[in-house]
Coordinates of C-alpha atoms in Angstrom, one line a residue:
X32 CA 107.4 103.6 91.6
X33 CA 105.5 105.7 89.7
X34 CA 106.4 109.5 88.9
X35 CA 104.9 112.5 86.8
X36 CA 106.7 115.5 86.3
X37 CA 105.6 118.9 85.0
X38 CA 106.7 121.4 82.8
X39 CA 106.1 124.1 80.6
X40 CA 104.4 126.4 82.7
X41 CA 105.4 129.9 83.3
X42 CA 104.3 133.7 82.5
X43 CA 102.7 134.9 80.0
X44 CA 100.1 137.8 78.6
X45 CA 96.2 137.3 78.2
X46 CA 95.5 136.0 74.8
X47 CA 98.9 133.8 74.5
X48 CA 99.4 130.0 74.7
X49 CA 101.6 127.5 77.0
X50 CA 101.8 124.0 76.4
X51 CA 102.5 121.5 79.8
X52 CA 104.1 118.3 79.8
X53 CA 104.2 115.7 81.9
X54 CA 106.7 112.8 81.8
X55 CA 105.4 110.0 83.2
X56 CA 107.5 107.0 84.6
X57 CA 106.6 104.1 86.4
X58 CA 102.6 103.7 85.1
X59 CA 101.7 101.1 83.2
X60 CA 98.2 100.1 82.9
X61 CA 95.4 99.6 80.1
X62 CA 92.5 101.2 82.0
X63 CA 93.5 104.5 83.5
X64 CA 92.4 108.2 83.6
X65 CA 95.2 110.8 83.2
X66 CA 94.7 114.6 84.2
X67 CA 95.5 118.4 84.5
X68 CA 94.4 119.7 87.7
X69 CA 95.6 123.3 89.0
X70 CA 94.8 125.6 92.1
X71 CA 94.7 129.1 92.4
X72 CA 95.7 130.9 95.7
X73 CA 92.6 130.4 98.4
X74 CA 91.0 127.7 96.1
X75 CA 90.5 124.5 95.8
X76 CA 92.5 122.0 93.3
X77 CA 89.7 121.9 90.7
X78 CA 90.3 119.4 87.8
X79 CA 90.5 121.4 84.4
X80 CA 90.5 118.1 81.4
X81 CA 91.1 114.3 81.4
X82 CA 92.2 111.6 78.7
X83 CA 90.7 108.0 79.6
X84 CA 92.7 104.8 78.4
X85 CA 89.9 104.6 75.4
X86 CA 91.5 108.5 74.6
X87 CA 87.9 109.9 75.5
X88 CA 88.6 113.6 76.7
X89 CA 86.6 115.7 79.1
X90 CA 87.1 119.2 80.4
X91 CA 85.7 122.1 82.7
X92 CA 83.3 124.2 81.1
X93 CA 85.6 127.2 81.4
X94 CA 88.4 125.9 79.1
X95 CA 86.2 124.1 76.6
X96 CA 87.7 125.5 73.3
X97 CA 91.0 127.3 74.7
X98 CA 92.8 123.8 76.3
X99 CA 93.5 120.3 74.8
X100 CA 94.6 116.9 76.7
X101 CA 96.8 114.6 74.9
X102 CA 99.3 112.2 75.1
X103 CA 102.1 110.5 72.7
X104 CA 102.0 107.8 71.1
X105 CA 103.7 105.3 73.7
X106 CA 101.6 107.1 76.4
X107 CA 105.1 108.6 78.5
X108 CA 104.0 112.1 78.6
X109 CA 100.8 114.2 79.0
X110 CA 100.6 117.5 77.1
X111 CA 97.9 120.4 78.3
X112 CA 97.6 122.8 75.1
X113 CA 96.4 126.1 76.5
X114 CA 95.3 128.7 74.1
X115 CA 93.4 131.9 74.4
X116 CA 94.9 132.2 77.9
X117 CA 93.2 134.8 80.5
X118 CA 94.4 136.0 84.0
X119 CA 92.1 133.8 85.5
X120 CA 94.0 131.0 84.4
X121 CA 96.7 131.5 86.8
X122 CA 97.2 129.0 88.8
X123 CA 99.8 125.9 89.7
X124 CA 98.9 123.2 87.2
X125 CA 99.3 119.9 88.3
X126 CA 99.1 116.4 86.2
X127 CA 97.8 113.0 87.7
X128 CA 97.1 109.6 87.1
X129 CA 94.4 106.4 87.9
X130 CA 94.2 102.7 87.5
X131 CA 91.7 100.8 87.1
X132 CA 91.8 97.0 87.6
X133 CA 88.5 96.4 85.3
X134 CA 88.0 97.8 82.2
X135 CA 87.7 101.1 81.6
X136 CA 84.4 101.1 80.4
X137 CA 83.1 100.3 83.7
X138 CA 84.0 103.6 85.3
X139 CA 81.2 105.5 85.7
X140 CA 83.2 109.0 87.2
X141 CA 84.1 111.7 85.5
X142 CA 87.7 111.6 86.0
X143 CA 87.2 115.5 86.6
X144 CA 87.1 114.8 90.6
X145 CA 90.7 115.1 92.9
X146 CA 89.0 112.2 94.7
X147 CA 89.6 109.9 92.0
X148 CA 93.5 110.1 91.3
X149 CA 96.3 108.5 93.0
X150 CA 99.2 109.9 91.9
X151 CA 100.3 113.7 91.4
X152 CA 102.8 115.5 89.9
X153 CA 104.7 118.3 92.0
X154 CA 103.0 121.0 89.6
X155 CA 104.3 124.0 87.5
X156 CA 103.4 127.6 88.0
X157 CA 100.9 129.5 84.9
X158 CA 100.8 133.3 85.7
X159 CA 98.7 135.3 83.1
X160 CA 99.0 138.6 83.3
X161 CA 96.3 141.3 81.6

């Protein structure tokens, strides 16, 4: 059975840093995406970076040098490295995962998409205050 479980988040002034985890148990795969989505109040989940199986990275353009997706070694826990943090931000940060059954070079999505996931995390509450 597969499980991902957040933490990390919590509050924390515009300009500072939080770093998520997510403990992953139960996925094993060679081909797979793995990602940080969150949601603000009244919006929709939007996906915020990715890490494909070949440890390609992608994320939204509006955390492009302040966040960075990465895993350890043995590929049991996700980390989101948020830097540079600003109150629109806040949000419930969720992780999730995807795999594939060909190769991972085959995928032609973004991984970006809440479509394309099949497991989820519970989430963990960022609140950035000005």
């Amino acid at each position: 059975q597969v499980q991902l479980v957040e933490s990390g988040g919590g509050s924390v002034q515009a300009g500072g840093s939080l770093r998520l985890s997510c403990a992953v148990f139960g996925f094993t795969s060679s081909n797979y995406c793995m990602g940080w989505f969150r949601q603000a109040p009244g919006k929709e989940r939007e996906g915020v970076a990715t890490i494909g199986s070949n440890r390609n990275t992608r994320y939204t353009d509006s955390v492009k040098g302040r966040f960075t997706i990465s895993q350890d070694s043995a590929e049991n826990t996700l980390y989101l490295q948020m830097n540079s943090l600003k109150p629109e931000d806040t949000a419930m940060y969720y992780c999730a995962s995807v795999r594939f059954y060909r190769p991972y070079s085959y995928y032609s999505g973004s991984c970006l998409t809440e479509s394309e996931y099949t497991y989820w995390g519970q989430g963990t509450q960022v609140t950035v205050s000005s």
